[in-house]
PDB file of C-alpha atoms in Angstrom:
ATOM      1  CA  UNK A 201     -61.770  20.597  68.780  1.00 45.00           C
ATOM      2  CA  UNK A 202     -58.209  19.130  68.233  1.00 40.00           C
ATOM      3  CA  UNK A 203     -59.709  15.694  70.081  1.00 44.00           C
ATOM      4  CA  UNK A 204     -62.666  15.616  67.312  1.00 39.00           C
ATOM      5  CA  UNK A 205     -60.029  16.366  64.468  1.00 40.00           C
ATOM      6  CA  UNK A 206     -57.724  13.806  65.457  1.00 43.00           C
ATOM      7  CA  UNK A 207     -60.725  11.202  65.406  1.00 38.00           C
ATOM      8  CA  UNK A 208     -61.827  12.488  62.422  1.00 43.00           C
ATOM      9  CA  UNK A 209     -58.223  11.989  60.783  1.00 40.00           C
ATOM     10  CA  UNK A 210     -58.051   8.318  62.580  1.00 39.00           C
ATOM     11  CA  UNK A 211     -61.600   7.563  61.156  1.00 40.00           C
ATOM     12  CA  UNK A 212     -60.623   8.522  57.578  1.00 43.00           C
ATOM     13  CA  UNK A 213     -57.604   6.555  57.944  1.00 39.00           C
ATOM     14  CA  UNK A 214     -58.891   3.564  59.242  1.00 40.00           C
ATOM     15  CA  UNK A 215     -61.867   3.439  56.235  1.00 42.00           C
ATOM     16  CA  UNK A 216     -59.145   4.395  53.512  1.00 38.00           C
ATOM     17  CA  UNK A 217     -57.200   0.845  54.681  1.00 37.00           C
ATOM     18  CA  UNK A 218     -60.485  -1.004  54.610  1.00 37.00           C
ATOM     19  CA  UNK A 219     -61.296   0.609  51.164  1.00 37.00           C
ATOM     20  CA  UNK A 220     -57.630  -0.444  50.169  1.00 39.00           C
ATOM     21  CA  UNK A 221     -57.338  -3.760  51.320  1.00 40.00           C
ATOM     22  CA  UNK A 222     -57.125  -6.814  48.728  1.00 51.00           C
ATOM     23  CA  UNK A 223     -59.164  -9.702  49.125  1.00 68.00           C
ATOM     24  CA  UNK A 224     -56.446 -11.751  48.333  1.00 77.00           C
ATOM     25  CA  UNK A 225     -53.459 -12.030  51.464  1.00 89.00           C
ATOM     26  CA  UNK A 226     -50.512 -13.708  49.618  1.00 95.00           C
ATOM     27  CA  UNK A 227     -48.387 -15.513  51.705  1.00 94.00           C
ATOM     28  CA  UNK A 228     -45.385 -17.807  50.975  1.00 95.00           C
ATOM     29  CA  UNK A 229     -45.653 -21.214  52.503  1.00 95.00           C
ATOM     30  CA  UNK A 230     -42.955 -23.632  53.108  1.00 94.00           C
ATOM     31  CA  UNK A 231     -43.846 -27.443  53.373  1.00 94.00           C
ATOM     32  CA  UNK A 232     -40.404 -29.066  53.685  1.00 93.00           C
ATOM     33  CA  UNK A 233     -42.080 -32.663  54.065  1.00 92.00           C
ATOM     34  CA  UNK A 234     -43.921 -31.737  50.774  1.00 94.00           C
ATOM     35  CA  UNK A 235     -40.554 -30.973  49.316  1.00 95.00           C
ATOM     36  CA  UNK A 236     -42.020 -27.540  47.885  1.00 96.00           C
ATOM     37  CA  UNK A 237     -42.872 -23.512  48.691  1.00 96.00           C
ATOM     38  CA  UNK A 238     -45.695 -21.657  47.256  1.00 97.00           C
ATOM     39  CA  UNK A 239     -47.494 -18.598  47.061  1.00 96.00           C
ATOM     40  CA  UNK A 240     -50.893 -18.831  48.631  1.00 97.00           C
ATOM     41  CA  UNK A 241     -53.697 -16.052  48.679  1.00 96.00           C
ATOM     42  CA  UNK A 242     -54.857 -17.311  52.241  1.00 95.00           C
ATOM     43  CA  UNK A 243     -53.835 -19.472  54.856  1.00 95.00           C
ATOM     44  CA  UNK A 244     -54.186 -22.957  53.787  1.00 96.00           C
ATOM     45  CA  UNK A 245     -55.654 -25.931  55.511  1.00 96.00           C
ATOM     46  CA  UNK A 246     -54.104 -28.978  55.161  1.00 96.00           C
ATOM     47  CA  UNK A 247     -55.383 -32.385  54.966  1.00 96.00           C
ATOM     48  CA  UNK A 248     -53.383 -35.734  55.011  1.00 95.00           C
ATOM     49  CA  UNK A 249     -54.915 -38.955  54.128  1.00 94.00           C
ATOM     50  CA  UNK A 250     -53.469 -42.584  52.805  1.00 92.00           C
ATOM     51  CA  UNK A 251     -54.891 -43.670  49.505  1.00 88.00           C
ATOM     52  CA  UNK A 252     -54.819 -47.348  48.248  1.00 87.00           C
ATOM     53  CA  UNK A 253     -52.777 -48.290  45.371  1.00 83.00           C
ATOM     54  CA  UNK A 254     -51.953 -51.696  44.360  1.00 80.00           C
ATOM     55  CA  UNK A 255     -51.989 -53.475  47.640  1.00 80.00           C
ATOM     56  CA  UNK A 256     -50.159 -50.359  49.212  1.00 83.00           C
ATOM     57  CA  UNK A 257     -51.225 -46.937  50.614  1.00 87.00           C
ATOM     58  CA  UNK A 258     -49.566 -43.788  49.293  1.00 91.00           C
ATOM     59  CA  UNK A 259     -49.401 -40.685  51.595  1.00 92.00           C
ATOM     60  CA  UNK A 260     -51.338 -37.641  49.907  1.00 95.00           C
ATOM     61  CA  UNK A 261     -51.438 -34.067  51.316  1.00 97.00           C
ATOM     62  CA  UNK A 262     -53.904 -31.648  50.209  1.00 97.00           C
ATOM     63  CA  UNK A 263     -53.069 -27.985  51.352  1.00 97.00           C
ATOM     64  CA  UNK A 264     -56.131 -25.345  50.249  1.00 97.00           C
ATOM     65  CA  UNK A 265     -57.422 -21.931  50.415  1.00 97.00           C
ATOM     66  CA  UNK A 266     -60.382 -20.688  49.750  1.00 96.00           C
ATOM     67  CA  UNK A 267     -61.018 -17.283  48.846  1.00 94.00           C
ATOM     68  CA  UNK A 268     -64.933 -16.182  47.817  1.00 92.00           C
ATOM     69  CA  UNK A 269     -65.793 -18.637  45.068  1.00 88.00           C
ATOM     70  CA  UNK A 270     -61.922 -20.050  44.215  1.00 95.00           C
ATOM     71  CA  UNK A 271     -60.530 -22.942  45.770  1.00 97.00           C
ATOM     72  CA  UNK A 272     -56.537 -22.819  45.423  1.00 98.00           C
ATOM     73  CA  UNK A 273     -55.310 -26.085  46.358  1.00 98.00           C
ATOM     74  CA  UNK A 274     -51.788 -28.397  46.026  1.00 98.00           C
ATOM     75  CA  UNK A 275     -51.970 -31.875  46.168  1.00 97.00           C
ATOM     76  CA  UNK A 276     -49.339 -34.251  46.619  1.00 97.00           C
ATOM     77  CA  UNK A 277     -48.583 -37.987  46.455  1.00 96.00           C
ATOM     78  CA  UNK A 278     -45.365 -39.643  47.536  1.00 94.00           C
ATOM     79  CA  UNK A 279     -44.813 -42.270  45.421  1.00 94.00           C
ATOM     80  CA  UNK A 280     -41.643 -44.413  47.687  1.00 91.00           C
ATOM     81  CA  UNK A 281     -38.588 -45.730  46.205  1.00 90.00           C
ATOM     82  CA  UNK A 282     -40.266 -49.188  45.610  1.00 87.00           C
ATOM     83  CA  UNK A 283     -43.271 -48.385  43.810  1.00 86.00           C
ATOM     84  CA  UNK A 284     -41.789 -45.316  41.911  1.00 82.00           C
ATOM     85  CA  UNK A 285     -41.712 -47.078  38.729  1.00 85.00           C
ATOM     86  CA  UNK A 286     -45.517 -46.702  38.324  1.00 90.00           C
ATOM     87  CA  UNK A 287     -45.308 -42.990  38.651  1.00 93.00           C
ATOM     88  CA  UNK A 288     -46.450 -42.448  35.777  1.00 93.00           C
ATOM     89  CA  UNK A 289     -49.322 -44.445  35.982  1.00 93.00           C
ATOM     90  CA  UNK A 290     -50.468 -43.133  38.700  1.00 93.00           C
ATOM     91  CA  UNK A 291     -50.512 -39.079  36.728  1.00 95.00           C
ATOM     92  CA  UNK A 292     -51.975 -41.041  33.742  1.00 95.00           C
ATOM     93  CA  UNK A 293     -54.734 -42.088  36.574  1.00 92.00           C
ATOM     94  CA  UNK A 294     -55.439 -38.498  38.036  1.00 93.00           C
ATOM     95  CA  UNK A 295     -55.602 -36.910  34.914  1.00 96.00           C
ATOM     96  CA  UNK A 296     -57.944 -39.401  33.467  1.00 95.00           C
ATOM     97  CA  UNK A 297     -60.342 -39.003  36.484  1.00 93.00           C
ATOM     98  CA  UNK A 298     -60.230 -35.361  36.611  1.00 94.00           C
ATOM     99  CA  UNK A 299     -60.538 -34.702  32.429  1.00 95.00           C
ATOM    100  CA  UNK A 300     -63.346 -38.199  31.935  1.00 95.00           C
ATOM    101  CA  UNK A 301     -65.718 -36.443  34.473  1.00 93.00           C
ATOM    102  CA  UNK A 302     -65.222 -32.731  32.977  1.00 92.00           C
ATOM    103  CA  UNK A 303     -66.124 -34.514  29.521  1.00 91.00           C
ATOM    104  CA  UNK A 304     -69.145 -36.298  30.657  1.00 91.00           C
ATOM    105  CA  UNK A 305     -70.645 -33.856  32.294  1.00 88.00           C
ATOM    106  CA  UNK A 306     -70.472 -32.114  28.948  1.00 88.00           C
ATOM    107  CA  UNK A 307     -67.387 -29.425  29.733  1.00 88.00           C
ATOM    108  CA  UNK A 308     -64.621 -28.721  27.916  1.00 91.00           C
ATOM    109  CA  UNK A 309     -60.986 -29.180  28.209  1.00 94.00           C
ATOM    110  CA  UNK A 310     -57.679 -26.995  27.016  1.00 95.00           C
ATOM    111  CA  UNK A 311     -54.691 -28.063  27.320  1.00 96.00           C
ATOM    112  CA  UNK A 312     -51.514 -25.126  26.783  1.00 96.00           C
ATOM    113  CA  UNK A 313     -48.204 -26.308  27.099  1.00 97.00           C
ATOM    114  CA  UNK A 314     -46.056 -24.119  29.159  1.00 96.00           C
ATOM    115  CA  UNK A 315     -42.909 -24.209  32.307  1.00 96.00           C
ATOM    116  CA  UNK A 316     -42.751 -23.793  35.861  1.00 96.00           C
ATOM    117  CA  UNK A 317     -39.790 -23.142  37.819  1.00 95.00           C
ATOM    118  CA  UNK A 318     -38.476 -25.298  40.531  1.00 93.00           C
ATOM    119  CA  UNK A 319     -36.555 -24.386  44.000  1.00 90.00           C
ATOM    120  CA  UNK A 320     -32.733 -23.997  42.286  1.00 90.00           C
ATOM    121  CA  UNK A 321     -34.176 -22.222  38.847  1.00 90.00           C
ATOM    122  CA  UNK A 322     -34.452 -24.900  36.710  1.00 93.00           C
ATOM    123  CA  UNK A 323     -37.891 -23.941  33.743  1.00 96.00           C
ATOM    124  CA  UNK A 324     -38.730 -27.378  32.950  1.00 96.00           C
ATOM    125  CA  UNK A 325     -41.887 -28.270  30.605  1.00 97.00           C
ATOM    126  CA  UNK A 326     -45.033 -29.146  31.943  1.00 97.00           C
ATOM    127  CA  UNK A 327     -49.244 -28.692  30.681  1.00 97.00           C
ATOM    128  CA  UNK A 328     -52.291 -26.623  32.247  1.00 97.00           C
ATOM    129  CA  UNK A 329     -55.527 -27.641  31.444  1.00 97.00           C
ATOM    130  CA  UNK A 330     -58.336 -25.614  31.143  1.00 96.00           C
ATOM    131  CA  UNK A 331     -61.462 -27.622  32.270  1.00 94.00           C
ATOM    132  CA  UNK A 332     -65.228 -26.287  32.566  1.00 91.00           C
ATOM    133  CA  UNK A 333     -67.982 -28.764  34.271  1.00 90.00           C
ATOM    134  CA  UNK A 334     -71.315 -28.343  33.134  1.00 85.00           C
ATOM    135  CA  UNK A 335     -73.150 -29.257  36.753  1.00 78.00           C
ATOM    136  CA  UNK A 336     -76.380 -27.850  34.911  1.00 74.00           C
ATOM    137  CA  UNK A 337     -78.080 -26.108  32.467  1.00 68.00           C
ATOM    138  CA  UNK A 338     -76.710 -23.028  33.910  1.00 68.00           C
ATOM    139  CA  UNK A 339     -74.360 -23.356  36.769  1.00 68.00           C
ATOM    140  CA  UNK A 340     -70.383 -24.208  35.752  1.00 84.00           C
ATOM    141  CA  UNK A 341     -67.287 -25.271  36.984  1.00 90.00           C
ATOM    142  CA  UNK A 342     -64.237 -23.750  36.008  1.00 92.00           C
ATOM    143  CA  UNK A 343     -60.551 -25.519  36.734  1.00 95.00           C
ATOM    144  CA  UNK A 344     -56.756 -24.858  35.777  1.00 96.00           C
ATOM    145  CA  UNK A 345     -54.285 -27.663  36.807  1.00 98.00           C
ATOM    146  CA  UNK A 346     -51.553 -28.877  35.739  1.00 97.00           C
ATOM    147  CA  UNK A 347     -49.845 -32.369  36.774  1.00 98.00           C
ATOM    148  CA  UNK A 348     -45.544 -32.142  37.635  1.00 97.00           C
ATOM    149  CA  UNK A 349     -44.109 -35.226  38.817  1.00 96.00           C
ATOM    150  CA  UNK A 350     -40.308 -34.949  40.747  1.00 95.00           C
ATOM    151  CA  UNK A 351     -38.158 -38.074  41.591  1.00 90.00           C
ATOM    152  CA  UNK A 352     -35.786 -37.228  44.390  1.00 87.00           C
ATOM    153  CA  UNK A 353     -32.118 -38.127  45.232  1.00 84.00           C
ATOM    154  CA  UNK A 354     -33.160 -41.148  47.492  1.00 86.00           C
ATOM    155  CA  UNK A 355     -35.185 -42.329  44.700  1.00 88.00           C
ATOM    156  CA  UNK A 356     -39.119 -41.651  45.639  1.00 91.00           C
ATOM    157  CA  UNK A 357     -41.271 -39.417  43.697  1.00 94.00           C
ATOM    158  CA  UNK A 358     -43.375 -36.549  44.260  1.00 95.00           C
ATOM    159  CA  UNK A 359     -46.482 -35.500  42.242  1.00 97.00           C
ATOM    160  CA  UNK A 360     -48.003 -32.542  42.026  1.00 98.00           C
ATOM    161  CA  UNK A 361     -51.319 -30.857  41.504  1.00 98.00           C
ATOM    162  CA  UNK A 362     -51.649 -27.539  41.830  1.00 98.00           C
ATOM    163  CA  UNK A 363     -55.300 -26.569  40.464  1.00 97.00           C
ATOM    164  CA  UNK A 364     -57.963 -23.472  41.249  1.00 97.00           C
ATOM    165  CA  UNK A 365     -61.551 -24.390  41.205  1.00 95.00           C
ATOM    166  CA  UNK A 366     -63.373 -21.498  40.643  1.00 93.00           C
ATOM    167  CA  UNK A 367     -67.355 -21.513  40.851  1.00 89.00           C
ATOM    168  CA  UNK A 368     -70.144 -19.696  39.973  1.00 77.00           C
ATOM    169  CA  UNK A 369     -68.609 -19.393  36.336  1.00 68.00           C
ATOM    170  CA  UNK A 370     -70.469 -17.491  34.492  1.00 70.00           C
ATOM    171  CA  UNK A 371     -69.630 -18.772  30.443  1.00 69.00           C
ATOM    172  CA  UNK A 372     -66.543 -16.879  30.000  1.00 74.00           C
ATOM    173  CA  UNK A 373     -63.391 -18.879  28.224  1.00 84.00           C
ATOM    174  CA  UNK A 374     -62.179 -20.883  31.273  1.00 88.00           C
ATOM    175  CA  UNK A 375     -58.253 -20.030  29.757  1.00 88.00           C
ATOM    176  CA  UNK A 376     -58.995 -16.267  29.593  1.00 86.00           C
ATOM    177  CA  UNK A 377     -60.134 -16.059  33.017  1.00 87.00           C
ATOM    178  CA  UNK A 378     -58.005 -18.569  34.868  1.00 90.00           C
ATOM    179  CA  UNK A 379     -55.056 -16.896  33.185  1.00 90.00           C
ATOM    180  CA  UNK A 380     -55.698 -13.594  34.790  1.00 91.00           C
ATOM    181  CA  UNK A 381     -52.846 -12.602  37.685  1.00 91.00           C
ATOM    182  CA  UNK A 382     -54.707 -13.075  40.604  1.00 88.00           C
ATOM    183  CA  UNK A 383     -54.819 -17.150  39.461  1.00 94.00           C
ATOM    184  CA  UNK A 384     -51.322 -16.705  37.347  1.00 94.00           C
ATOM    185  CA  UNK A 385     -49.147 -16.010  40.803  1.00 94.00           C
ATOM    186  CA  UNK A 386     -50.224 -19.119  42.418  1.00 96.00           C
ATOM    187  CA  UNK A 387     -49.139 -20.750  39.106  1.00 96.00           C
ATOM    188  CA  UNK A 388     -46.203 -18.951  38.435  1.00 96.00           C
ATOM    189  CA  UNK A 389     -44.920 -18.724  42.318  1.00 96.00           C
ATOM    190  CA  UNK A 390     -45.167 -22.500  42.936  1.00 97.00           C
ATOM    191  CA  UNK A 391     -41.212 -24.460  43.489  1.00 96.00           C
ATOM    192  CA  UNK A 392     -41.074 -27.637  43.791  1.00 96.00           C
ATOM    193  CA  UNK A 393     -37.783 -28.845  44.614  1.00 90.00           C
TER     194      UNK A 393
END
């Protein structure tokens, strides 16, 4: 009798923890050679690749979860000391890219000003966008990103993308739903230094 109560209790237990566990498993991840910490709602994967820009490769790290139909991802590109004067160029490019093909698929973009917060404190001004892509007549895209470039003490430059995709969208304001906590922590609890 005690044996089958004591099951019993573990049973109940063990479904209540099921029943209570969040999809989402934040975790804080440190990427020194990134030069940043952020809060992810999975473990990432991280890809590194060179990308060619004017007769030079820049190093780009990608570092992504995905969690049913979101995609929470960081890019970064180091820009080094001798091609850091095009930084901005190079934002101007990735922006450009990203916003062009939301517009000619037929989406929309919104762009809200707002801060972020880097390692030591410091709010400093930056811009999400809100971007839907129209991949039919009824399946959508929705994306917030924002763009936050960083020059360092030896000179080189960091930028930063920190976007969610989400799929499967199903109409709703991409702002009202992007903006919701679950999205707003990876936002909100990203430091670049």
């Amino acid at each position: 009798m005690f044996r089958v109560l004591k099951v019993g209790v573990l049973l109940s237990a063990f479904i209540l923890l099921v029943a209570c566990s969040p999809k989402l498993d934040w975790r804080t991840v440190q990427s020194p050679q990134e030069r940043y910490s952020a809060l992810f709602p999975g473990k990432p994967d991280k890809l590194e690749r060179h990308i060619p820009y004017q007769d030079q490769e820049l190093n780009q790290t990608l570092e992504a979860a995905k969690v049913d139909d979101d995609i929470y991802s960081i890019g970064t590109i180091q820009v080094p000391v001798n091609q850091a004067a095009v930084t901005e160029k190079i934002v101007v490019k990735l922006k450009s890219n990203l916003l062009d093909r939301a517009k000619a698929s037929g989406g929309t973009v919104i762009e809200e000003s707002t801060t972020y917060q880097t390692n030591n404190r410091q709010r400093l001004a930056t811009t999400d966008y809100f971007i839907t892509f129209n991949l039919n007549e009824r399946a959508q895209q929705q994306m917030r990103v924002r763009w936050i470039t960083r020059q360092s003490s030896n000179g080189d430059a960091m930028i930063y993308q920190v976007s969610v995709l989400h799929s499967n969208a199903n109409g709703d304001s991409p702002k009202i739903l992007l903006s919701q906590e679950e999205y707003a922590n990876f936002f909100n609890e990203f430091y670049p230094e």
